[in-house]
Coordinates of C-alpha atoms in Angstrom, one line a residue:
Chain A
X2 CA 197.8 -84.6 155.7
X3 CA 199.1 -85.3 152.1
X4 CA 202.0 -87.0 151.5
X5 CA 204.2 -85.9 148.6
X6 CA 203.4 -88.6 145.5
X7 CA 207.2 -89.5 145.1
X8 CA 209.7 -91.8 146.8
X9 CA 212.7 -91.0 144.5
X10 CA 213.6 -88.2 141.8
X11 CA 215.2 -89.4 139.4
X12 CA 214.1 -86.7 136.5
X13 CA 211.8 -83.9 135.9
X14 CA 209.4 -86.3 133.3
X15 CA 208.0 -87.5 136.0
X16 CA 206.7 -84.6 138.4
X17 CA 203.4 -82.6 137.6
X18 CA 203.2 -79.7 137.8
X19 CA 202.2 -79.4 141.9
X20 CA 204.8 -81.5 142.4
X21 CA 207.2 -78.9 141.4
X22 CA 205.2 -75.8 142.9
X23 CA 204.7 -78.0 145.8
X24 CA 209.3 -78.4 145.9
X25 CA 209.5 -75.1 145.1
X26 CA 207.0 -73.5 147.8
X27 CA 208.6 -76.0 150.4
X28 CA 212.6 -74.7 149.4
X29 CA 211.2 -71.0 150.6
X30 CA 211.2 -72.1 153.7
X31 CA 214.5 -73.6 153.7
X32 CA 215.8 -70.7 152.3
X33 CA 215.3 -69.0 155.5
X34 CA 216.9 -71.8 157.4
X35 CA 220.3 -71.0 155.9
X36 CA 219.9 -66.7 156.0
X37 CA 219.4 -67.4 160.0
X38 CA 222.1 -67.2 162.6
X39 CA 221.6 -70.9 163.0
X40 CA 221.7 -72.3 160.1
X41 CA 219.9 -75.7 161.2
X42 CA 217.3 -77.3 161.8
X43 CA 217.1 -81.2 163.5
X44 CA 214.3 -82.0 161.2
X45 CA 215.9 -85.4 159.5
X46 CA 218.2 -86.1 162.6
X47 CA 218.1 -89.7 162.7
X48 CA 218.4 -90.1 159.2
X49 CA 220.8 -91.1 156.8
X50 CA 221.9 -89.7 153.7
X51 CA 224.6 -91.2 151.4
X52 CA 226.3 -88.8 148.5
X53 CA 227.5 -91.8 146.0
X54 CA 229.6 -89.5 143.5
X55 CA 231.0 -91.5 140.5
X56 CA 231.4 -88.7 138.4
X57 CA 234.1 -85.7 139.6
X58 CA 231.8 -82.8 141.4
X59 CA 232.5 -80.3 143.9
X60 CA 229.9 -78.1 143.7
X61 CA 226.6 -80.3 143.6
X62 CA 228.1 -82.8 145.8
X63 CA 229.0 -79.7 148.3
X64 CA 225.2 -78.6 148.2
X65 CA 223.9 -82.2 148.7
X66 CA 225.9 -82.3 152.1
X67 CA 225.2 -78.8 153.3
X68 CA 221.3 -79.3 152.5
X69 CA 221.6 -82.8 154.1
X70 CA 223.9 -81.3 157.3
X71 CA 221.8 -78.4 158.0
X72 CA 218.4 -80.7 158.4
X73 CA 220.6 -82.4 160.7
X74 CA 220.7 -85.6 158.8
X75 CA 224.2 -88.0 159.1
X76 CA 225.6 -87.3 155.5
X77 CA 228.1 -89.7 154.0
X78 CA 230.2 -89.2 151.1
X79 CA 231.9 -91.9 148.7
X80 CA 233.3 -90.7 145.7
X81 CA 234.3 -92.9 142.9
X82 CA 238.1 -92.5 142.7
X83 CA 238.4 -93.3 147.4
X84 CA 235.8 -96.3 147.1
X85 CA 236.0 -100.6 146.0
X86 CA 234.2 -98.9 142.6
X87 CA 237.9 -98.5 141.4
X88 CA 238.6 -101.8 142.5
X89 CA 236.0 -103.3 140.1
X90 CA 232.8 -103.5 142.0
X91 CA 229.6 -103.8 140.0
X92 CA 227.4 -100.9 140.2
X93 CA 224.7 -103.8 142.0
X94 CA 227.2 -105.1 144.6
X95 CA 227.7 -101.6 146.0
X96 CA 223.9 -101.0 145.9
X97 CA 223.6 -103.9 148.3
X98 CA 226.7 -102.7 150.2
X99 CA 225.1 -99.3 150.5
X100 CA 221.4 -100.9 151.4
X101 CA 223.2 -102.9 154.1
X102 CA 224.1 -99.9 155.9
X103 CA 220.3 -99.1 155.5
X104 CA 220.4 -95.4 153.8
X105 CA 217.4 -93.2 153.9
X106 CA 218.5 -91.6 150.4
X107 CA 221.1 -92.3 147.9
X108 CA 221.9 -89.3 146.2
X109 CA 223.6 -90.0 143.1
X110 CA 226.1 -88.9 140.3
X111 CA 226.5 -91.2 137.4
X112 CA 228.1 -90.8 133.8
X113 CA 225.9 -93.7 132.6
X114 CA 222.6 -92.3 131.7
X115 CA 219.9 -94.6 133.5
X116 CA 222.6 -95.3 136.5
X117 CA 219.8 -93.9 139.1
X118 CA 217.3 -95.6 137.7
X119 CA 218.9 -98.3 137.8
X120 CA 220.1 -97.8 141.4
X121 CA 216.4 -96.6 142.7
X122 CA 214.6 -100.3 141.2
X123 CA 217.6 -102.2 143.2
X124 CA 217.2 -100.4 146.1
X125 CA 214.4 -99.5 148.8
X126 CA 215.3 -95.7 150.2
X127 CA 215.3 -92.8 148.2
X128 CA 217.2 -92.1 145.6
X129 CA 217.5 -88.5 144.0
X130 CA 219.5 -88.1 140.6
X131 CA 222.2 -85.3 140.7
X132 CA 222.9 -85.5 137.7
X133 CA 223.3 -88.9 134.9
X134 CA 225.1 -88.8 131.9
X135 CA 223.5 -87.1 129.3
X136 CA 219.9 -88.1 130.5
X137 CA 219.0 -85.5 133.5
X138 CA 219.9 -82.9 136.1
X139 CA 216.6 -82.5 138.0
X140 CA 217.8 -80.6 140.8
X141 CA 219.5 -78.2 138.7
X142 CA 216.4 -77.6 136.8
X143 CA 214.4 -77.1 140.0
X144 CA 217.3 -75.1 141.6
X145 CA 216.7 -72.9 138.5
X146 CA 213.6 -72.6 138.3
X147 CA 213.2 -71.2 142.2
X148 CA 215.8 -68.5 140.9
X149 CA 213.7 -67.4 137.7
X150 CA 210.6 -67.6 140.1
X151 CA 212.2 -65.6 142.8
X152 CA 213.9 -63.0 140.1
X153 CA 211.0 -62.7 137.9
X154 CA 207.8 -63.6 140.5
X155 CA 206.3 -66.2 138.2
X156 CA 207.5 -69.0 136.1
X157 CA 204.4 -68.8 133.8
X158 CA 205.4 -67.9 130.2
X159 CA 208.4 -66.7 130.0
X160 CA 211.1 -66.7 127.4
X161 CA 214.1 -69.0 128.4
X162 CA 217.1 -68.5 125.8
X163 CA 219.5 -71.8 127.1
X164 CA 222.4 -71.3 125.1
X165 CA 225.2 -73.8 124.4
X166 CA 226.1 -77.7 124.5
X167 CA 222.6 -78.5 124.3
X168 CA 223.7 -82.3 122.7
X169 CA 225.4 -83.5 126.0
X170 CA 223.5 -81.0 128.4
X171 CA 221.4 -82.9 130.7
X172 CA 220.5 -79.5 132.8
X173 CA 219.3 -77.8 129.0
X174 CA 217.3 -81.6 128.8
X175 CA 215.8 -81.2 132.4
X176 CA 215.2 -77.4 132.4
X177 CA 213.1 -77.5 129.0
X178 CA 211.3 -80.2 130.8
X179 CA 210.6 -78.3 133.7
X180 CA 209.5 -74.9 131.9
X181 CA 207.3 -76.2 129.6
X182 CA 204.9 -77.8 132.4
X183 CA 204.6 -73.7 133.2
X184 CA 203.9 -72.7 129.4
X185 CA 207.2 -71.1 129.0
X186 CA 208.8 -70.3 125.5
X187 CA 212.0 -72.2 125.7
X188 CA 214.4 -72.0 122.7
X189 CA 217.6 -73.0 122.8
X190 CA 220.7 -72.0 120.8
X191 CA 224.0 -73.1 119.8
X192 CA 226.2 -74.8 117.0
X193 CA 224.1 -77.5 115.2
X194 CA 227.3 -80.5 116.1
X195 CA 225.8 -79.9 119.6
X196 CA 222.0 -79.4 119.3
X197 CA 220.5 -83.4 119.6
X198 CA 219.5 -85.2 117.0
X199 CA 215.8 -85.4 118.3
X200 CA 215.6 -81.5 119.3
X201 CA 212.4 -81.3 118.8
X202 CA 210.7 -83.9 121.1
X203 CA 212.3 -81.8 123.8
X204 CA 209.1 -79.4 122.9
X205 CA 212.2 -76.4 122.0
X206 CA 212.3 -74.0 119.5
X207 CA 215.7 -73.6 117.7
X208 CA 217.4 -70.5 116.8
X209 CA 221.0 -71.0 114.7
X210 CA 222.0 -67.1 115.7
X211 CA 222.7 -65.6 119.2
X212 CA 220.7 -62.7 118.3
X213 CA 217.7 -63.7 117.1
X214 CA 217.7 -66.5 120.0
X215 CA 217.8 -63.9 122.7
X216 CA 215.4 -61.4 121.0
X217 CA 213.2 -60.7 124.0
X218 CA 214.2 -63.0 126.3
X219 CA 213.6 -63.2 129.7
X220 CA 215.7 -65.5 130.9
X221 CA 219.6 -66.3 129.6
X222 CA 220.6 -69.6 130.3
X223 CA 224.2 -69.9 129.5
X224 CA 225.8 -73.7 129.5
X225 CA 229.2 -74.9 130.3
X226 CA 231.2 -75.5 127.2
X227 CA 233.1 -78.2 127.6
X228 CA 237.1 -78.6 126.5
X229 CA 236.2 -82.3 125.0
X230 CA 234.4 -81.6 122.8
X231 CA 237.2 -79.7 120.3
X232 CA 238.2 -83.3 120.5
X233 CA 235.6 -84.6 119.3
X234 CA 235.7 -81.3 116.3
X235 CA 232.2 -80.9 117.0
X236 CA 233.7 -77.4 117.4
X237 CA 236.5 -75.9 115.3
X238 CA 237.9 -73.7 118.1
X239 CA 236.8 -72.0 121.7
X240 CA 237.0 -68.0 120.2
X241 CA 235.5 -69.1 117.1
X242 CA 232.7 -70.4 119.6
X243 CA 233.3 -67.3 121.9
X244 CA 232.8 -64.6 119.2
X245 CA 229.6 -66.6 117.6
X246 CA 227.5 -67.7 121.2
X247 CA 229.3 -65.9 123.8
X248 CA 227.3 -63.7 126.1
X249 CA 228.4 -60.5 126.1
X250 CA 227.6 -56.4 126.3
X251 CA 226.8 -56.4 122.8
X252 CA 224.6 -59.7 122.6
X253 CA 222.8 -59.7 126.1
X254 CA 221.5 -55.8 124.5
X255 CA 219.0 -58.6 122.6
X256 CA 217.3 -59.5 125.5
X257 CA 215.0 -57.8 127.3
X258 CA 216.3 -55.2 129.7
X259 CA 215.4 -56.7 132.7
X260 CA 216.6 -59.8 131.7
X261 CA 218.8 -62.4 134.1
X262 CA 221.8 -64.4 133.1
X263 CA 222.0 -67.7 135.1
X264 CA 224.7 -69.9 134.2
X265 CA 225.2 -73.7 136.4
X266 CA 228.9 -73.4 136.9
X267 CA 231.5 -73.7 137.0
X268 CA 232.2 -70.8 134.3
X269 CA 234.6 -70.2 131.2
X270 CA 235.3 -66.9 131.9
X271 CA 235.8 -65.5 127.9
X272 CA 234.5 -68.7 126.3
X273 CA 230.3 -68.6 127.3
X274 CA 230.1 -65.8 129.2
X275 CA 232.2 -62.9 129.4
X276 CA 233.6 -61.2 133.3
X277 CA 231.4 -58.3 132.6
X278 CA 228.1 -60.3 132.4
X279 CA 228.8 -62.3 135.0
X280 CA 229.9 -60.3 137.5
X281 CA 227.2 -57.6 135.9
X282 CA 224.0 -57.2 137.7
X283 CA 221.5 -59.6 135.4
X284 CA 223.9 -62.4 136.9
X285 CA 222.0 -64.5 139.3
X286 CA 224.8 -67.0 139.3
X287 CA 225.5 -66.4 143.0
X288 CA 221.6 -66.8 143.9
X289 CA 221.7 -70.3 141.8
X290 CA 224.3 -71.5 144.6
X291 CA 222.4 -70.5 147.5
X292 CA 218.8 -71.8 145.5
X293 CA 220.4 -74.8 145.6
X294 CA 221.1 -75.3 149.1
X295 CA 217.7 -74.4 149.7
X296 CA 216.1 -77.0 147.0
X297 CA 218.0 -80.0 148.1
X298 CA 216.5 -79.1 151.5
X299 CA 213.1 -79.2 150.4
X300 CA 213.8 -83.0 148.4
X301 CA 215.6 -84.5 151.6
X302 CA 212.8 -83.3 153.6
X303 CA 210.3 -84.2 150.9
X304 CA 211.1 -87.9 150.3
X305 CA 213.5 -89.1 153.4
X306 CA 209.9 -88.9 155.5
X307 CA 207.9 -92.1 155.5
X308 CA 205.6 -93.1 153.1
X309 CA 203.2 -94.4 154.8
X310 CA 200.7 -92.5 157.0
X311 CA 202.9 -92.7 160.3
X312 CA 200.8 -92.4 163.8
X313 CA 201.0 -89.2 164.8
X314 CA 203.0 -88.8 168.0
X315 CA 201.0 -87.0 170.5
X316 CA 199.1 -84.9 168.1
X317 CA 199.8 -81.1 168.8
X318 CA 197.2 -78.8 170.1
Chain B
X12 CA 199.1 -80.6 164.3
X13 CA 198.2 -79.4 160.8
X14 CA 195.9 -81.8 160.7
X15 CA 193.9 -81.4 163.3
X16 CA 193.8 -77.9 162.2
X17 CA 192.6 -78.0 158.4
X18 CA 188.9 -78.6 158.4
X19 CA 188.9 -75.1 160.8
X20 CA 190.1 -73.1 157.7
X21 CA 186.8 -74.3 156.0
X22 CA 184.0 -73.2 158.4
X23 CA 182.4 -75.0 160.8
X24 CA 180.2 -77.6 158.9
X25 CA 182.7 -78.4 156.5
X26 CA 184.1 -81.2 157.6
X27 CA 185.3 -82.7 154.2
X28 CA 187.8 -85.6 155.1
X29 CA 185.0 -87.1 157.1
X30 CA 182.4 -89.7 155.8
X31 CA 179.1 -88.3 156.0
X32 CA 177.6 -91.3 158.1
X33 CA 179.3 -89.5 161.2
X34 CA 177.7 -87.9 163.3
X35 CA 179.5 -84.7 164.6
X36 CA 178.2 -82.5 168.0
X37 CA 179.4 -78.7 167.8
X38 CA 179.6 -76.8 170.8
X39 CA 180.7 -72.7 171.1
X40 CA 182.4 -72.7 173.8
X41 CA 184.0 -69.4 174.2
X42 CA 181.9 -66.7 171.8
X43 CA 183.8 -63.2 170.5
X44 CA 183.0 -61.1 173.5
X45 CA 184.6 -63.6 175.6
X46 CA 187.7 -64.3 174.0
X47 CA 188.2 -59.9 173.8
X48 CA 187.8 -60.3 177.0
X49 CA 190.2 -62.9 177.6
X50 CA 192.9 -61.3 175.1
X51 CA 192.1 -58.0 177.5
X52 CA 193.1 -60.1 180.2
X53 CA 195.9 -61.9 178.7
X54 CA 197.5 -58.5 177.5
X55 CA 197.3 -56.8 180.7
X56 CA 198.9 -60.2 182.9
X57 CA 201.9 -59.6 180.4
X58 CA 202.3 -56.2 180.8
X59 CA 202.5 -57.1 184.5
X60 CA 204.7 -59.7 184.2
X61 CA 207.2 -58.3 182.1
X62 CA 207.2 -54.7 183.7
X63 CA 206.1 -52.8 180.6
X64 CA 207.2 -53.1 176.8
X65 CA 211.0 -52.4 176.4
X66 CA 212.2 -55.5 176.2
X67 CA 209.1 -57.0 175.1
X68 CA 208.1 -59.2 171.9
X69 CA 205.5 -61.4 170.7
X70 CA 205.8 -64.6 168.3
X71 CA 202.7 -66.0 167.8
X72 CA 202.8 -70.0 166.6
X73 CA 201.6 -70.7 163.0
X74 CA 199.2 -70.9 162.3
X75 CA 196.5 -70.2 165.1
X76 CA 198.6 -68.4 167.2
X77 CA 199.2 -65.8 164.4
X78 CA 196.0 -63.3 164.6
X79 CA 195.7 -63.9 168.6
X80 CA 199.1 -62.5 168.7
X81 CA 198.1 -59.7 166.9
X82 CA 194.9 -59.2 168.8
X83 CA 196.8 -59.0 172.1
X84 CA 199.8 -56.9 170.5
X85 CA 196.7 -54.4 169.6
X86 CA 195.5 -54.5 173.3
X87 CA 199.2 -54.0 174.7
X88 CA 199.2 -50.8 172.3
X89 CA 195.8 -49.5 174.4
X90 CA 197.7 -49.6 177.3
X91 CA 201.1 -48.9 176.1
X92 CA 200.3 -46.2 173.1
X93 CA 202.5 -48.6 171.1
X94 CA 203.2 -52.5 170.0
X95 CA 205.6 -54.6 170.5
X96 CA 207.3 -55.8 167.7
X97 CA 205.3 -59.0 166.1
X98 CA 206.6 -62.5 164.9
X99 CA 205.9 -65.5 163.8
X100 CA 207.3 -69.0 164.3
X101 CA 206.6 -72.0 162.2
X102 CA 207.4 -75.2 164.0
X103 CA 207.1 -77.6 160.7
X104 CA 211.1 -78.5 161.1
X105 CA 211.2 -79.1 164.5
X106 CA 208.2 -81.2 165.4
X107 CA 209.4 -84.2 167.5
X108 CA 208.0 -86.3 164.6
X109 CA 209.2 -84.5 161.7
X110 CA 211.8 -87.4 160.7
X111 CA 209.1 -90.1 160.8
X112 CA 206.0 -88.3 159.8
X113 CA 204.7 -87.4 156.5
X114 CA 206.3 -83.9 155.4
X115 CA 204.2 -80.5 155.7
X116 CA 202.2 -80.3 152.4
X117 CA 202.6 -76.3 153.2
X118 CA 205.7 -74.6 156.0
X119 CA 204.7 -71.3 156.7
X120 CA 207.8 -69.0 157.1
X121 CA 209.1 -67.9 160.6
X122 CA 209.3 -64.0 160.4
X123 CA 210.9 -63.0 163.7
X124 CA 212.0 -59.4 162.0
X125 CA 214.0 -58.5 165.3
X126 CA 216.7 -59.9 167.3
X127 CA 214.9 -61.8 170.3
X128 CA 218.8 -61.9 171.8
X129 CA 218.1 -60.5 175.3
X130 CA 214.3 -59.6 175.1
X131 CA 211.1 -61.6 176.5
X132 CA 209.4 -63.2 174.2
X133 CA 206.4 -63.9 174.7
X134 CA 205.0 -67.3 172.6
X135 CA 201.5 -67.1 171.7
X136 CA 199.2 -70.0 170.8
X137 CA 195.3 -70.1 170.5
X138 CA 195.4 -73.7 172.4
X139 CA 197.7 -76.1 174.5
X140 CA 196.9 -79.1 174.5
X141 CA 200.4 -81.7 174.5
X142 CA 202.3 -79.3 175.0
X143 CA 204.5 -80.7 172.2
X144 CA 204.1 -77.9 169.8
X145 CA 205.3 -75.0 172.6
X146 CA 208.3 -76.9 172.9
X147 CA 209.3 -77.2 168.9
X148 CA 208.6 -73.4 169.5
X149 CA 210.9 -73.3 172.2
X150 CA 213.4 -74.8 170.1
X151 CA 212.9 -72.8 167.2
X152 CA 213.0 -69.5 169.2
X153 CA 216.4 -70.2 170.2
X154 CA 217.7 -70.9 166.7
X155 CA 217.1 -67.2 166.4
X156 CA 218.7 -65.6 169.1
X157 CA 218.9 -66.0 173.0
X158 CA 216.5 -64.6 174.9
X159 CA 216.4 -63.3 178.0
X160 CA 213.2 -65.1 178.8
X161 CA 210.4 -67.2 176.9
X162 CA 206.9 -66.7 178.3
X163 CA 203.7 -68.6 177.2
X164 CA 200.2 -67.6 176.4
X165 CA 197.4 -69.7 174.7
X166 CA 194.0 -68.6 174.6
X167 CA 192.6 -72.1 176.0
X168 CA 194.4 -74.8 178.1
X169 CA 192.6 -78.0 177.4
X170 CA 194.4 -80.4 179.1
X171 CA 196.2 -83.5 178.0
X172 CA 199.7 -82.2 178.6
X173 CA 202.3 -84.6 177.5
X174 CA 205.4 -82.7 178.5
X175 CA 206.3 -80.8 181.1
X176 CA 205.1 -77.5 180.0
X177 CA 203.3 -75.0 182.1
X178 CA 201.7 -72.2 180.4
X179 CA 202.5 -68.5 182.0
X180 CA 199.2 -66.5 180.7
X181 CA 195.7 -68.6 180.0
X182 CA 192.4 -67.3 178.8
X183 CA 190.4 -70.1 179.7
X184 CA 191.0 -73.6 181.0
X185 CA 188.3 -76.0 179.0
X186 CA 187.9 -79.4 179.8
X187 CA 187.3 -81.1 176.3
X188 CA 187.6 -85.0 176.4
X189 CA 190.6 -86.9 175.2
X190 CA 188.2 -87.9 171.3
X191 CA 186.9 -83.9 170.9
X192 CA 188.7 -81.0 169.1
X193 CA 188.6 -77.6 170.3
X194 CA 188.9 -75.0 167.4
X195 CA 189.6 -71.3 167.7
X196 CA 188.8 -68.7 164.9
X197 CA 189.7 -65.8 165.2
X198 CA 189.9 -63.3 162.2
X199 CA 188.5 -65.9 159.8
X200 CA 185.2 -66.5 158.3
X201 CA 182.0 -65.9 161.0
X202 CA 182.6 -64.4 164.2
X203 CA 185.5 -65.1 166.5
X204 CA 184.6 -68.2 168.5
X205 CA 186.4 -71.4 170.0
X206 CA 184.2 -74.3 169.3
X207 CA 184.7 -78.3 170.2
X208 CA 183.8 -80.3 168.2
X209 CA 182.9 -84.3 169.4
X210 CA 182.1 -87.1 167.1
X211 CA 179.9 -89.3 168.5

């Protein structure tokens, strides 16, 4: 039996294509668990998962919480507002405190890029990055890949267009890395002010005009436009953004007729995506949510096990 | 379980994980005819015990139980005119060492495309040994519904139980030393057979 080669999931760059395929294949089995009458398996009984969230997040935290509970793990949520972090505790002290509680997996979201790497270096248990600053959001990229593979039947050689605030998006970054492993053509479209300085290093094609970027796309990933970008003078107005880069019935025509539309949520309806698209038949937004629980179950299962070969307890038949 | 089975996928004589200096002996204990006779006997016994096909369903335990469950369904169809519904379970997530052992590299689907509630479900595996697989399969099955009764059928009983599990239908009882392996090939490469493998 071959071990999963990783103890922690910090970013997509650390994974091989085979790793990604193994995670996605394992996720298929967990998708079924969530669709049964009894949506729980005893697999991680006695294991402890700590959700350590330094940034507000309802859906990602809920998704991890549900994933842990459906595996019968004990899940503890620690959020910044309710904990001693507000009282000035350093990340290192928080790590030590947590370690003394002997968790098996720590799921961390932090507004500082690299915080999960720091925690992983300080602590003996598995660490899953649930989004750090502008760096990475690997579980989002994996659930997106899982959704695409289920919808399209393959992940290979697709044209995937990511639209919106690429510069501040850890989702875009992780998705680009993952899709490149499978030979996809990854395109990014957005205002120049919202493209990162070294955009070429992501291995993507940059388009200034939405219509050109969408031409022949199999998958359209719409990113959330954060209102605080207006304050930074990166966008003149939301209305102008919606007119230029919003995905609506007119612009979606440029993509392939069977193109799917994805959004990591929460959506700003009427800004980056129009209602008719968000609720239309191309939209796979709710499939993404369902995939999120399955993929996170698979990751907890693959990471929470022992890293050394445990003696087989009563090798069955 | 997966570890002990994985070589069987490659057929006899191909043991990629074994150092070449380890001598092995292999003995065929059941040939295709013997297996087919056992399958037929199990099918008849199931029909007698469950009094007909009305509420009967078969569920093969991945992976060795899956081809066997289809064989038994075929035999039942010869008697009753139609086969009972056949499903499969994968017990990876229900193993009693699931939280401490290495994750299974390939979890297969549990595919039970019918409601098991109120029905007679016969769990089927190729070899009954420690009973741990059966226990896990029972737990998995109960998460799919509440059967009226769960039965258990195996082609071979090799002894060595580690749990209080008793089978309802057994094709053959075969003595196997604790250190040896008993593998069953059905619908695999080569003729159907059951083989005991010993490291010398």
